[in-house]
CSV table of C-alpha atoms and ligand atoms in Angstrom, one decimal:
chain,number,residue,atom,x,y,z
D,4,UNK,CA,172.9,121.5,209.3
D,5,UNK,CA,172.0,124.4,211.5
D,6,UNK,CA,173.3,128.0,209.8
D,7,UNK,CA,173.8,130.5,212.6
D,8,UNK,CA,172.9,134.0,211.2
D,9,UNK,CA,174.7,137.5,211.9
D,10,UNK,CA,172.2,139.9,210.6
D,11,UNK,CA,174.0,143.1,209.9
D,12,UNK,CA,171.3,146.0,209.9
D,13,UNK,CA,168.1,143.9,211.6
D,14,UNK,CA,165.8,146.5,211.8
D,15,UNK,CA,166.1,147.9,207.9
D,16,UNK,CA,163.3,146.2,205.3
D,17,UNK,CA,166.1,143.8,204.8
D,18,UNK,CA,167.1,142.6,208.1
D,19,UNK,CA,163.2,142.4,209.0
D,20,UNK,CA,162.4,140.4,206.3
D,21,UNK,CA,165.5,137.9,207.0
D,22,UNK,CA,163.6,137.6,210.6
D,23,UNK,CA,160.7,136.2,209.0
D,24,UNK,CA,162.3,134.0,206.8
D,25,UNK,CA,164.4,132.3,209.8
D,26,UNK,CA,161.4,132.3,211.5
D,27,UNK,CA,159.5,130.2,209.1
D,28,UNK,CA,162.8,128.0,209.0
D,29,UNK,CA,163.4,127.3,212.5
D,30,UNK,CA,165.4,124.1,211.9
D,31,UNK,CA,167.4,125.6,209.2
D,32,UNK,CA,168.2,128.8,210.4
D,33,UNK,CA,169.5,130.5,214.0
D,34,UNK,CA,170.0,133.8,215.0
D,35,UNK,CA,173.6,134.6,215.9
D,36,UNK,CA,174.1,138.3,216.0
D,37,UNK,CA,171.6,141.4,216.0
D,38,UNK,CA,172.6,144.5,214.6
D,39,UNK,CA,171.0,148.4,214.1
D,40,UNK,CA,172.0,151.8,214.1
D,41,UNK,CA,169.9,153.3,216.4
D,42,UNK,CA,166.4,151.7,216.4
D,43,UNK,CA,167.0,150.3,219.8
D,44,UNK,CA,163.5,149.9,220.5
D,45,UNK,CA,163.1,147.4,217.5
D,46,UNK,CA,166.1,145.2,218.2
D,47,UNK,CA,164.9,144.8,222.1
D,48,UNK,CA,162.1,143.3,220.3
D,49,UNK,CA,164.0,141.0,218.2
D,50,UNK,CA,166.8,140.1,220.4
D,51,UNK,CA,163.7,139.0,223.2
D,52,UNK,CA,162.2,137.0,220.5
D,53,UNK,CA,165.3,135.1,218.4
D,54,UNK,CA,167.4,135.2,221.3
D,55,UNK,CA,171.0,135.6,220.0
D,56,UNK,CA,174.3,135.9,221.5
D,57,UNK,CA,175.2,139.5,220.4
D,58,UNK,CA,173.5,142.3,219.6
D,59,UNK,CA,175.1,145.1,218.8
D,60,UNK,CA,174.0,149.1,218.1
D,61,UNK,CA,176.1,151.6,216.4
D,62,UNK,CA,174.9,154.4,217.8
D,63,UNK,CA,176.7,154.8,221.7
D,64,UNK,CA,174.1,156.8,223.1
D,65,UNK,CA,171.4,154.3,223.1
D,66,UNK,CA,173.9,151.4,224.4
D,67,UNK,CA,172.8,151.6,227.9
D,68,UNK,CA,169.3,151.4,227.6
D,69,UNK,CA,169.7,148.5,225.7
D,70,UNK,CA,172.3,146.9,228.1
D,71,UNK,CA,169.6,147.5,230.6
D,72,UNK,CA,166.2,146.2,228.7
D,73,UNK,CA,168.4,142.9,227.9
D,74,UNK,CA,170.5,142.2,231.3
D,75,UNK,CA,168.1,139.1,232.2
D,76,UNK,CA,168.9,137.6,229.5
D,77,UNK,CA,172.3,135.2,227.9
D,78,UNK,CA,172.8,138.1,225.5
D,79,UNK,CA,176.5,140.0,225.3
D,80,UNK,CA,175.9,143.3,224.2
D,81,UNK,CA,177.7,145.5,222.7
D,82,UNK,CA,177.7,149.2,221.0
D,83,UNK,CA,179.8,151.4,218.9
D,84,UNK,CA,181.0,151.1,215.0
D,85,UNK,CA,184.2,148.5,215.7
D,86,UNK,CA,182.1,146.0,217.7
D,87,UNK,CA,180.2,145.4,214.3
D,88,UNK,CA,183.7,144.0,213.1
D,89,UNK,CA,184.4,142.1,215.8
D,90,UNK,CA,180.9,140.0,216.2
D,91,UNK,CA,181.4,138.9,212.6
D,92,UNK,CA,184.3,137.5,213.4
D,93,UNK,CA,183.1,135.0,216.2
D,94,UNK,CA,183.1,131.4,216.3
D,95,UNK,CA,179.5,130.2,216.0
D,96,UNK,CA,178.3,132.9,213.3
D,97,UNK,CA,178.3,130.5,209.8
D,98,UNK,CA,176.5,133.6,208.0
D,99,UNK,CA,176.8,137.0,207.6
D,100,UNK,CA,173.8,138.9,206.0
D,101,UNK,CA,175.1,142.2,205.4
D,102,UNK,CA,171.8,144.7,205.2
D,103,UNK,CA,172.8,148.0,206.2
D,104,UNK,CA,172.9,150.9,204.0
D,105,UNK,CA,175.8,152.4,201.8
D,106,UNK,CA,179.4,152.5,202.8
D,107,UNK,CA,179.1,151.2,206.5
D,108,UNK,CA,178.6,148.2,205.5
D,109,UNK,CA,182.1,147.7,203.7
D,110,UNK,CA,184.5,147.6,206.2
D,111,UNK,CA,182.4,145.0,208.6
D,112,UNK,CA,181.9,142.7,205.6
D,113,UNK,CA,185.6,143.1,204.8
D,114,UNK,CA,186.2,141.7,208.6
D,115,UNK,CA,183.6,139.2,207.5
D,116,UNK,CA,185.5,137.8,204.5
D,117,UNK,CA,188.8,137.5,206.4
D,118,UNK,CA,187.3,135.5,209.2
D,119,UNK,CA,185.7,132.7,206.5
D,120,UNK,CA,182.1,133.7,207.2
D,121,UNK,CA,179.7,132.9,204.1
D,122,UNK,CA,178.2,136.4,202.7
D,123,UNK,CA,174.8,137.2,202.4
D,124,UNK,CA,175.2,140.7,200.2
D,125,UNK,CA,172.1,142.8,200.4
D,126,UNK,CA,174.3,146.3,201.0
D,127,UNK,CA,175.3,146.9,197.3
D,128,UNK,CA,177.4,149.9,197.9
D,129,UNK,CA,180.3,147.5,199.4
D,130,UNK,CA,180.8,146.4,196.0
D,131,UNK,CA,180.1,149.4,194.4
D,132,UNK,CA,182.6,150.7,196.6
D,133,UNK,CA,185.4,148.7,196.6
D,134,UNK,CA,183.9,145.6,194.2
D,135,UNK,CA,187.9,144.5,193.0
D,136,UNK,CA,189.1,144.3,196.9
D,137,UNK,CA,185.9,142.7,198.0
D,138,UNK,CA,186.2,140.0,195.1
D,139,UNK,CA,189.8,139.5,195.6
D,140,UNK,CA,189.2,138.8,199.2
D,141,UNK,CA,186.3,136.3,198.9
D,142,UNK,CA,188.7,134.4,196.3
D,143,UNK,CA,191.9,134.5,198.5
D,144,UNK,CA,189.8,133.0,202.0
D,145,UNK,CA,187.2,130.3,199.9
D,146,UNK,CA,184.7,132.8,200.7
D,147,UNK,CA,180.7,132.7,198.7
D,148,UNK,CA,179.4,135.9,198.1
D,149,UNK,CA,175.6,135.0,198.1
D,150,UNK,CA,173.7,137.9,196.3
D,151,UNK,CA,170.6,138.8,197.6
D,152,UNK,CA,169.4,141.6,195.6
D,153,UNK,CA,167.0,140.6,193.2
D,154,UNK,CA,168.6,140.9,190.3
D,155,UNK,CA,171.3,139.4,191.7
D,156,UNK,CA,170.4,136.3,192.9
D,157,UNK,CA,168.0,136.1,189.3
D,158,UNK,CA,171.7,136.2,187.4
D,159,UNK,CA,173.0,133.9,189.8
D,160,UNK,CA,170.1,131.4,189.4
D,161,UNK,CA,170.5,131.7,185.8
D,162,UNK,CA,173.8,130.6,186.0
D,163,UNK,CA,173.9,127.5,188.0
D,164,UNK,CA,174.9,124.7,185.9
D,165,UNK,CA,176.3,126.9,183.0
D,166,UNK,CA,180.2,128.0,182.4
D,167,UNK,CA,181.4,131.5,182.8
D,168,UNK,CA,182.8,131.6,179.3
D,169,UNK,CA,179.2,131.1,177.7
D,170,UNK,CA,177.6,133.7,179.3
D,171,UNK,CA,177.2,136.5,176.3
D,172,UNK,CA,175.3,139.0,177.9
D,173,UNK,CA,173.7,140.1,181.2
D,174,UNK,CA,169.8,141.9,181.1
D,175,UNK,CA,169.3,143.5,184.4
D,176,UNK,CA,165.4,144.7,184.7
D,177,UNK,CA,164.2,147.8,186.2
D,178,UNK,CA,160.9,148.7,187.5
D,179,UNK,CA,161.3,152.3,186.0
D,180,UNK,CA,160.4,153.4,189.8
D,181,UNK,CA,157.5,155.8,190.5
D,182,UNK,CA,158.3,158.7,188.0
D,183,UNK,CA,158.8,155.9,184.8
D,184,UNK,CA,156.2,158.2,183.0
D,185,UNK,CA,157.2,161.9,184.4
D,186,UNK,CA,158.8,164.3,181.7
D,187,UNK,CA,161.7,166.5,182.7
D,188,UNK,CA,159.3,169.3,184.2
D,189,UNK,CA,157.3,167.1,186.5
D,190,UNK,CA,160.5,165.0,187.5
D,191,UNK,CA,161.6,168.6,188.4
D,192,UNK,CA,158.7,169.2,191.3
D,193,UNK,CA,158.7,166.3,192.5
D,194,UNK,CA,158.3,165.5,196.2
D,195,UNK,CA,160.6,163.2,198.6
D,196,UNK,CA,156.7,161.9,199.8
D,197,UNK,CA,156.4,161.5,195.9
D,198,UNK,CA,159.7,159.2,195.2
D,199,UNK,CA,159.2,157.2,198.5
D,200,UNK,CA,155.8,155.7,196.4
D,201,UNK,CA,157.4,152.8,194.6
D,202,UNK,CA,155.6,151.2,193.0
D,203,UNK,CA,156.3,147.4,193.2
D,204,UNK,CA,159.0,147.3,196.5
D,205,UNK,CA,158.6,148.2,199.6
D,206,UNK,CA,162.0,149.0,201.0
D,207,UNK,CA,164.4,151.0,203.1
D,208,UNK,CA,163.9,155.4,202.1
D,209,UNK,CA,167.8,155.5,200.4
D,210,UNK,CA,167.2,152.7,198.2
D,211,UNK,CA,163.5,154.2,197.2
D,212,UNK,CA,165.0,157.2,196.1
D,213,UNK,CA,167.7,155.6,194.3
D,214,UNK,CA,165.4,153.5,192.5
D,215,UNK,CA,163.4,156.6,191.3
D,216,UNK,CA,166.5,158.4,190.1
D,217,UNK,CA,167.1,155.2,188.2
D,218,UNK,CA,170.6,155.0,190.2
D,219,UNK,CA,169.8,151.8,192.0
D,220,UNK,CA,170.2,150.3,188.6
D,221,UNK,CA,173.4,151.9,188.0
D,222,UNK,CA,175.1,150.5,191.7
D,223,UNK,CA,173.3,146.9,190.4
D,224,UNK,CA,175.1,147.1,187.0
D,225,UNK,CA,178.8,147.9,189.3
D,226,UNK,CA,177.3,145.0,191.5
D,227,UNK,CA,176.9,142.5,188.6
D,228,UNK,CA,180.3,143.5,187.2
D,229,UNK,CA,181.8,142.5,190.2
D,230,UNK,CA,179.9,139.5,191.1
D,231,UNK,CA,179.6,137.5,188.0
D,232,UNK,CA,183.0,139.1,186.4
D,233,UNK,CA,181.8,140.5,183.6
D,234,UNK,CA,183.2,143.0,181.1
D,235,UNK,CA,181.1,146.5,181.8
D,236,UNK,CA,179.6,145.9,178.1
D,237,UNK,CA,177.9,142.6,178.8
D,238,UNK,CA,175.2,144.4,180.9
D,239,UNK,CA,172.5,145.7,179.8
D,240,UNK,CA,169.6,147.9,181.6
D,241,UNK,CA,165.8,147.0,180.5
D,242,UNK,CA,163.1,148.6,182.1
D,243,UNK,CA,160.3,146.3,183.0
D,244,UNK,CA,157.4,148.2,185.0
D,245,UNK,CA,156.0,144.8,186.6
D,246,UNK,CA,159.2,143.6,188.4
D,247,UNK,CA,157.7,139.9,187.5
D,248,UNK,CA,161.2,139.2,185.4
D,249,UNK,CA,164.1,139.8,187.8
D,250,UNK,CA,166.6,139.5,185.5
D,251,UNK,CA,168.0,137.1,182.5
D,252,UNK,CA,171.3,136.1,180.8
D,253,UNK,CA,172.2,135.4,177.8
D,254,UNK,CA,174.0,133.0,176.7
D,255,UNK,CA,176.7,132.1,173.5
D,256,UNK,CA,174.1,130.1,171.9
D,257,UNK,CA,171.7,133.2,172.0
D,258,UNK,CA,169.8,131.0,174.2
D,259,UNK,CA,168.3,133.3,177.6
D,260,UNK,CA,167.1,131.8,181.4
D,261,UNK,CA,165.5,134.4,183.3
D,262,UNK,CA,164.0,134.1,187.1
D,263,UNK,CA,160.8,135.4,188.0
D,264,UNK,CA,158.5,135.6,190.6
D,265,UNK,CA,156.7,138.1,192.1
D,266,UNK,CA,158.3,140.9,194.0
D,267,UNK,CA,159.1,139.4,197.2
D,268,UNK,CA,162.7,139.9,198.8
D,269,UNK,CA,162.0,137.2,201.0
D,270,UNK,CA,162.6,134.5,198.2
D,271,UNK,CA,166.1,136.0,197.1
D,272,UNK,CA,167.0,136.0,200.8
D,273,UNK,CA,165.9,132.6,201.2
D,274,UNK,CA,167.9,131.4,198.3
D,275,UNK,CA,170.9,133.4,199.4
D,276,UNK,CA,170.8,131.6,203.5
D,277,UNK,CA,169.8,128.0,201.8
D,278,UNK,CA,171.8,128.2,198.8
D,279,UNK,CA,173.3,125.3,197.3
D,280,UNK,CA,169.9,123.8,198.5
D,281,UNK,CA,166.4,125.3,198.1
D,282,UNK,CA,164.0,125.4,201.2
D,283,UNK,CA,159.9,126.0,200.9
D,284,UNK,CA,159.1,129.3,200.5
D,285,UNK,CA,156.0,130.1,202.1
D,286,UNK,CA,155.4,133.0,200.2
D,287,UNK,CA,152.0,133.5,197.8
D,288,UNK,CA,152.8,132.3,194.4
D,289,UNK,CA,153.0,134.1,190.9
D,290,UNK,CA,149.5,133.1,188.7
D,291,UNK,CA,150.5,134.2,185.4
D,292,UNK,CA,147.0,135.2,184.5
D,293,UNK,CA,147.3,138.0,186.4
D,294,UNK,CA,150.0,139.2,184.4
D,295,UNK,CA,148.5,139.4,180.9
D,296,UNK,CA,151.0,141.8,180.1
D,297,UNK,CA,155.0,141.6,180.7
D,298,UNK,CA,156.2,144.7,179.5
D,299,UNK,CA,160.0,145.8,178.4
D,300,UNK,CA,161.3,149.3,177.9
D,301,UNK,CA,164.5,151.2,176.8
D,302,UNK,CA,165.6,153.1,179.9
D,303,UNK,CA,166.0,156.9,179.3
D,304,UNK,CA,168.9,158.8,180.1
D,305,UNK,CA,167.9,161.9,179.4
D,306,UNK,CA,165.3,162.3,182.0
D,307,UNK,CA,167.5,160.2,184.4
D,308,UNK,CA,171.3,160.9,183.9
D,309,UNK,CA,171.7,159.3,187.1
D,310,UNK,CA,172.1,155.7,185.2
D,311,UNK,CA,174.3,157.3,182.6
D,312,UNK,CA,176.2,158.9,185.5
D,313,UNK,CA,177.5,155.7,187.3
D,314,UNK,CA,177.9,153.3,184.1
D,315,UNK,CA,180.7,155.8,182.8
D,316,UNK,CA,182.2,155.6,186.7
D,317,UNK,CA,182.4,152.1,186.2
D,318,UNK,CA,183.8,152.3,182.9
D,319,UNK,CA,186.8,154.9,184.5
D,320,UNK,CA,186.3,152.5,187.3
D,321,UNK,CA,189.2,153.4,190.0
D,322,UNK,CA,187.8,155.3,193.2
D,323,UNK,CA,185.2,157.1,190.6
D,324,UNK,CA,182.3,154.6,192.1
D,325,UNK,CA,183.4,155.2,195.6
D,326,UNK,CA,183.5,159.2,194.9
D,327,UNK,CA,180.3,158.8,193.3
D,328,UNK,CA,178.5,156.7,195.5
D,329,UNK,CA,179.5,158.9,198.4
D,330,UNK,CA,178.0,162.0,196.3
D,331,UNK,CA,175.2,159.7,196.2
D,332,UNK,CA,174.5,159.1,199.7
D,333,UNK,CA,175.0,162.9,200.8
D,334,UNK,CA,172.9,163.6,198.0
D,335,UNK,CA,169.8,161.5,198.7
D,336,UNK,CA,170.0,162.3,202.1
D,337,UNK,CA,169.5,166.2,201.2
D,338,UNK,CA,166.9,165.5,198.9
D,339,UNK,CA,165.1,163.3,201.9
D,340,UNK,CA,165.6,166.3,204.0
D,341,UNK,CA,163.8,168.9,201.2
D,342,UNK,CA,167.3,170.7,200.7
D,343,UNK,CA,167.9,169.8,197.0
D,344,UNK,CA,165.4,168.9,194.6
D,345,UNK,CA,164.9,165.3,192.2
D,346,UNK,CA,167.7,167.3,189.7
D,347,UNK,CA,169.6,168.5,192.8
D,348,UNK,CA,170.7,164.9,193.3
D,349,UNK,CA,172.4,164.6,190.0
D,350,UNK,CA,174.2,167.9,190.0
D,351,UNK,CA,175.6,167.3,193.9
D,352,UNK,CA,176.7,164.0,192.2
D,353,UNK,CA,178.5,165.5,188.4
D,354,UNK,CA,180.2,168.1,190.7
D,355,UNK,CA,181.5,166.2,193.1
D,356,UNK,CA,182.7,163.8,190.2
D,357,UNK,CA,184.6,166.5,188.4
D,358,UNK,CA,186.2,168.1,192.1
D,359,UNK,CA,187.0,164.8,193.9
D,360,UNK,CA,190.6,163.6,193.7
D,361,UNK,CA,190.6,160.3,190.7
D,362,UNK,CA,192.8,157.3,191.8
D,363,UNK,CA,192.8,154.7,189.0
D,364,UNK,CA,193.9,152.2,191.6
D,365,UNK,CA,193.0,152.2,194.9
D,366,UNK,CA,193.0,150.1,198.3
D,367,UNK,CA,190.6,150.0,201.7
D,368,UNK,CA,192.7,152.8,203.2
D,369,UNK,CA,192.3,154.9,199.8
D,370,UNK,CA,188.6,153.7,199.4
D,371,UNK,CA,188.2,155.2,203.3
D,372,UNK,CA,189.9,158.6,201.9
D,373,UNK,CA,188.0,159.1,199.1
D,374,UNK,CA,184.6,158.5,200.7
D,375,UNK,CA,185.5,160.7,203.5
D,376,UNK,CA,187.0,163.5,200.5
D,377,UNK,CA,183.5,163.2,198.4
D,378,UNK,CA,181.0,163.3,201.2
D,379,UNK,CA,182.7,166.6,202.1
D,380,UNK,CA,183.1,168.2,198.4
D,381,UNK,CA,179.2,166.9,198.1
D,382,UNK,CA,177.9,168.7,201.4
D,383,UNK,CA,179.5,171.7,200.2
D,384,UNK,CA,177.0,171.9,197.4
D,385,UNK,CA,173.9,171.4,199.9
D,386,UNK,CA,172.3,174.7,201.0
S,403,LIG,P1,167.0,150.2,205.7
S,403,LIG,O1,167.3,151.7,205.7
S,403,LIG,O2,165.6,149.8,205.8
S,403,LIG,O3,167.8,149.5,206.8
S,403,LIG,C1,169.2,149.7,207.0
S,403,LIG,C2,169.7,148.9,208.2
S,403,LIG,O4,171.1,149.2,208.4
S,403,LIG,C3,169.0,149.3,209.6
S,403,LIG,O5,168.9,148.2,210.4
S,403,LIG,C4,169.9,150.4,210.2
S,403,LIG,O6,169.9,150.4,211.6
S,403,LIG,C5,171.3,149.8,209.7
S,403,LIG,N1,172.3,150.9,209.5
S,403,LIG,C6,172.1,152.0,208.7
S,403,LIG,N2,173.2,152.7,208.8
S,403,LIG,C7,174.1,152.1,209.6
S,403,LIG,C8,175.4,152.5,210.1
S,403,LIG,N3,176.0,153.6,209.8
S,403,LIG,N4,175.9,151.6,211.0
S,403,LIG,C9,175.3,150.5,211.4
S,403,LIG,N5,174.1,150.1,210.9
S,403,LIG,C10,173.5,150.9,210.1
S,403,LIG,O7,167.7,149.7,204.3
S,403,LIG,P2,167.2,148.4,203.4
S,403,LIG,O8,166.2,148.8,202.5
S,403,LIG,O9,166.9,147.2,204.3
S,403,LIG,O10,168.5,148.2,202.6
S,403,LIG,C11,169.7,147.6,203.1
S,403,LIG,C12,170.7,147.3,202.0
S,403,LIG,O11,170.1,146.3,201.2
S,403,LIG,C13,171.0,148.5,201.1
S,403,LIG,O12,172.3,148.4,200.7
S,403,LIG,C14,170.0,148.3,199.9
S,403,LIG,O13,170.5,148.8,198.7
S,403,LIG,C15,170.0,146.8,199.8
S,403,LIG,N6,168.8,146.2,199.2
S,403,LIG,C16,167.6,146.5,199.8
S,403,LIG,C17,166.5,145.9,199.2
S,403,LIG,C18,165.1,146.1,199.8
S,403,LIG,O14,164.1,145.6,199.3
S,403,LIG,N7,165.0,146.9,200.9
S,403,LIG,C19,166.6,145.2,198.0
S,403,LIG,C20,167.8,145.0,197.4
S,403,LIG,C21,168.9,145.5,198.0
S,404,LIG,MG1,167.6,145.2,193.2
């Protein structure tokens, strides 16, 4: 059967490489809803091509030009933040692939849940966010929450078949990112032209920079935690510079499956829109030969506190990974903007961590505050 696709975020790395997958997978796959920020020359482009019924931008000020560009054609749409939770909502949309960036994406996903609609989670920071609400509500309404992270759908590969109480232990791989080698000095000079090098993935500037701070593996270890249920001490971070392994679990028997492949997004995205079945990738293939060498690493905290930094949120757990992930967000954004430097990122974040108001339980409308409270206490640090 036909899955009709909303695409939350179609003109990130994310949202372009789910195009190209539903494109290769015409009878599988159908466009529903289109939706970006602000790139409204892009999602003309995409809307003339996969003709869906919505298409949605965030940003008002571009809404008429688009309204224009698409008039001849069957296509409602629509602008502003709330129209992203209504289009989830409607009747024909089977999927929602959530690929826009930090905490927008939490409160259309939310709308998501509540309406049935199968999740496709690329945006991370929703369950970083809020990952005991989001779980909750994908239990209470039947809901799948398909991972399509990497790591993510690796876990969740390894685990088909097997039983949640033999799973011992979680290994979540890490590239390292472009500064693996860099002592504290270096990391200290480096450039935002620098950290947006990585060097296996190509993908969207926030999650660069995370990954070369070492926090995108931090926000994957919250993400794990929350989708596979696991006790914060059954992950474990290795750093594996090839990104060939995307993961591995362990299980009681001290048995491990891992998933590899090479590093492709499109094949975790795939699995994630197919899933229970698998569909041909038409992706180039892994030749082992030219991979003499898998490699495995301690990460190190020292010259990236930035793990350290969000595995003790998780363990205070609360709001602390919604204050922190805020912190985050305002953080890289300076350092993308050459206000605050590589270190800059992690001091905006421990201050904001120490001044931000702790809620050791929290719902949507206290998740809302606290982001709202941290991203102000973080930009207060920003020259
Ligand atoms: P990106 O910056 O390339 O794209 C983000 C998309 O979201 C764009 O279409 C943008 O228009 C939209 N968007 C951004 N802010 C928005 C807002 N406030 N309101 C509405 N739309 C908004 O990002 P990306 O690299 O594609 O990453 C998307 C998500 O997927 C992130 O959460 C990231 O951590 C996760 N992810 C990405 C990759 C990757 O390879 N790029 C891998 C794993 C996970
Ligand atoms: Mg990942």
């Amino acid at each position: 059967m036909m899955k009709r696709i909303a695409i939350l975020g179609s003109t990130g790395s994310i949202g372009k490489q789910t195009l190209e997958v539903i494109a290769n997978h015409p009878e599988d796959f159908a466009v529903e809803v289109l939706t970006a920020k602000s790139n409204f020359k892009l999602l003309i482009e995409q809307a003339s091509r996969f003709h869906p019924k919505f298409v949605v931008i965030s940003d008002l000020a571009h809404l008429d030009t688009l309204q224009k560009a698409l008039s001849g054609q069957p296509i409602t749409v629509l602008g502003g933040q709330d129209a992203l939770n209504e289009v989830v909502t409607e009747k024909n949309v089977d999927m929602v692939l959530a690929a826009m960036v930090g905490f927008s994406g939490l409160i259309p996903v939310i709308h998501a849940i509540k309406a049935g609609k199968q999740i496709a989670l690329a945006n991370k920071e929703t369950l970083v966010v809020a990952g005991e609400l989001i779980t909750r509500l994908a239990h209470e309404n039947k809901v799948d929450l398909l991972p399509v992270d990497s790591e993510h759908s690796a876990i969740f590969q390894c685990l088909m078949g097997e039983q949640h109480a033999e799973v011992e232990k979680v290994y979540i791989t890490a590239s390292g990112g472009p500064f693996r080698k860099f002592d504290i000095s270096a990391l200290q000079a480096v450039t935002r032209h620098e950290a947006l090098k990585h060097p296996t993935w190509s993908m969207g500037a926030k999650i660069t920079i995370d990954s070369a701070t070492l926090m995108n593996k931090g926000l994957e270890v919250i993400e794990a935690r929350w989708l596979f249920n696991l006790k914060p001490e059954q992950i474990d971070v290795i750093v594996h510079p090839q990104s060939i392994v995307h993961s591995l679990v362990q299980f009681c028997d001290g048995s491990i499956k891992a998933q590899l492949g090479l590093p492709d997004m499109r094949l975790p995205i795939l699995y994630a829109m197919s899933y229970p079945k698998r569909l041909n990738g038409l992706f180039p293939r892994f030749n082992f030969t030219d991979y003499p060498h898998l490699t495995f690493e301690a990460p190190d905290s020292n010259r990236f506190p930035n793990l350290a930094i969000a595995l003790e949120a998780m363990r205070k757990g609360g709001n602390m990974p919604c204050i922190m992930n805020a912190a985050n967000e305002v953080a890289v954004e300076a350092f993308l903007t050459d206000r605050v430097g590589f270190y800059g990122i992690t001091q905006i974040i421990e201050k904001t961590l120490r001044q931000a108001t702790f809620l050791p339980a929290a719902g949507l409308s206290e998740y809302i505050e606290s982001d709202r409270e941290a991203r102000s206490i973080a930009l207060s640090f920003v020259k």
